[in-house]
């Protein structure tokens, strides 16, 4: 039986990979490659959403601050790779960073000397910082429940938003732009280098990077929820007291899964920022956090595949501008409607309706 | 196995448990009885680490455990069931029992995410052991049913299987027969003796006097948080003070 | 800091403090009857301001305000009847998400009706440069309107809950719902009433504060967070605590302007919120036992 679950999981992921490849080929054939841009971005947002699913759906802890972790990743990576350290080059710390290869120097458009963090180093620092903040924040915050937890995480999100909006280092209302690409593989012989950037010529490669990352992230989480840890998390959701009584260190598991989801969010933030070449304060806004919660809810809370499908689908539509100026209103309505009529997600509705109608026909 | 030394618990002004001392010898079945509100559940919560003692000592297998968190106590080999059943919403009976294997298995976040062959083996072991327990408790046929949707008696059985899955040395049962009919109660009685025969010490709270008198080796009587008697069942039945307490009540009157 | 400036800040702090207190009391009223924190509370304040500004084009100011309060109350009732009433013991998570969704929806509707521009009611007396001088301090008369109206609301509510039969029924409902039902109190209607009441006081506060603080479609969010901070600070459910906590936060914020850049002002109250949640979730004025009694 365990093997069956395993096989069906791999099968589903295999189908997803095929779907991803077919989609790309389809856009090529129909000459609609411009869709790839939004599909790439949707994949990154979906990465955050599936991470949040494990916290909210499985462990049962609401977070209204995940845009904050996304922003910490994106903003830090952007700031580190764009702020010139040339004036500080004599500083021992800067020298030390340079000597371990974490800095790169170059020239800007006007021929000025530039000394900035190498994108890979900035990326790692950004993700580690997000993880560290999640850890420190999580220790007190995850002791809270219900409304208190919701407000505390919301408060955290607003603080991150305000810091981005008010500090010069993070570009205030304009955000940070001209962020360099994140090189994943250096150029090898005839093959060009592979980097996460908005470079037009790398559109297809970036599509595969994003979806590859999402598939790996998805596989890891699916494994996790199917394991001893996943059961413990669901037990915490079910009854914290009973979980404790059979030896689950509830505080530690909640904290770990919170940090894990923050890492997912930060990675999404870093990659998307390098892909877009910039980040602005709206990425840290409360509305973004609420939107992620909406996607988890509409996907069915404790249903990673559901949130993946909804996360990609709705984000794609939103990015294509389908909802126009009703974008936020759409997500607000989704929240209300799903919670009123389908608290197990809208994917569950169909199945249930089928089931019920089948049963009633059986009965007659 | 377990020793309580002058355990006190105050809730604000209310002395819920006052100066209770007794010990539970290894391999025995000990019962705690007393009228409603006597402090029995509170006593369990103190032993299992759900509540902090106001003063006193709890010694488990020669080690002082007061102040430990419930999960630490559980890891040391103490498991419990709850008076008002606490099952995990949304999990099947089998899964619920599998969570009980938590302290006897190791796979963490990293192992879980990468599903190494070692964790496969562990998973299989967890599943097999849990299934055996469901069989022991006679609810194997409900393995894939959501635990919270089972009948009351079966829910209690799942809870007990979950507690047993931790491979406890000491099992605390809070009113395991509450809400059961006489046949089910007798069944629970046989089960508890079987658990004891497996080498697990049992401490139970129970209102059903025939069950308590039947299976326990020793009985502690609590009233208003005080221990008023501790003896073998036969002597407890004849203890005038105990009779007085129970005659003061109307429900238990007939039973004693 | 000169003593004049000191007093000037003090008055500003008290003004905002009363507004926060009213938002917090709005939270408390609904919390007491339902156990729900209504995340859309700030939107009631915004609606009060916006509706009265629009109505002012056709009717005189007092009528506009009265109508705005009435309309917002009806909206509050409507929200409860449509979205809350028929849910059978929903989980806290579900309620949080529904009220958040409502707050977004109200905000977005407001954005489509009134746009993103900043609006305000005119000063009730005089105009923005009219001042009353007390000693060396010059204060806008609107400040007294805010303090006066909010103060009267607080007193009125506490009398309402102590003296009137409906108020008592609402209190009974909050301390023990099952018992209240057994005594023949229609708890459902009490919940509707609590939504109307908290919408009403929010809207009235939104009207009197509009000339000073202005009204925009999204001004509800930060008010909600601050109101919640105050509600927690004063002990959730405890409205006299909310007044004290509101004044404390308002004054603290006012003086913080001297030290911290304006842009970080929201961050201050949120930091306070986080600290309070971590250290004393039952509030600084309430004991944990008293918090459970949920006395108005
Ligand atoms: N967390 C708590 N806070 C305050 N008082 C409590 C708490 N838990 C229990 N009490 C009080 O302590 C006393 C003992 O309660 P306890 O639940 O231990 O009784 P019990 O013997 O298990 O009763 P029953 O037979 O009804 O289960 C009661 O008066 C109860 O109201
Ligand atoms: Mg009890």
Short mmCIF file of N, CA, C and O and ligand atoms in Angstrom, two decimals, chain B residues 40-41 83 174-175, ligand 2:
data_model
loop_
_atom_site.label_atom_id
_atom_site.label_comp_id
_atom_site.label_asym_id
_atom_site.label_seq_id
_atom_site.Cartn_x
_atom_site.Cartn_y
_atom_site.Cartn_z
N UNK B 40 -8.78 13.72 40.09
CA UNK B 40 -8.14 12.57 39.47
C UNK B 40 -7.49 12.94 38.13
O UNK B 40 -6.32 12.63 37.90
N UNK B 41 -8.26 13.61 37.29
CA UNK B 41 -7.69 14.01 36.00
C UNK B 41 -6.54 14.99 36.20
O UNK B 41 -5.52 14.92 35.52
N UNK B 83 -9.73 11.55 29.21
CA UNK B 83 -11.12 11.33 29.64
C UNK B 83 -12.09 11.70 28.53
O UNK B 83 -12.97 10.93 28.19
N UNK B 174 -7.49 7.31 31.62
CA UNK B 174 -8.46 8.15 32.32
C UNK B 174 -9.87 7.72 31.90
O UNK B 174 -10.32 8.03 30.81
N UNK B 175 -10.52 7.01 32.79
CA UNK B 175 -11.88 6.51 32.57
C UNK B 175 -12.03 5.76 31.25
O UNK B 175 -12.79 6.17 30.37
MG1 LIG D 2 -11.55 13.42 35.33
#
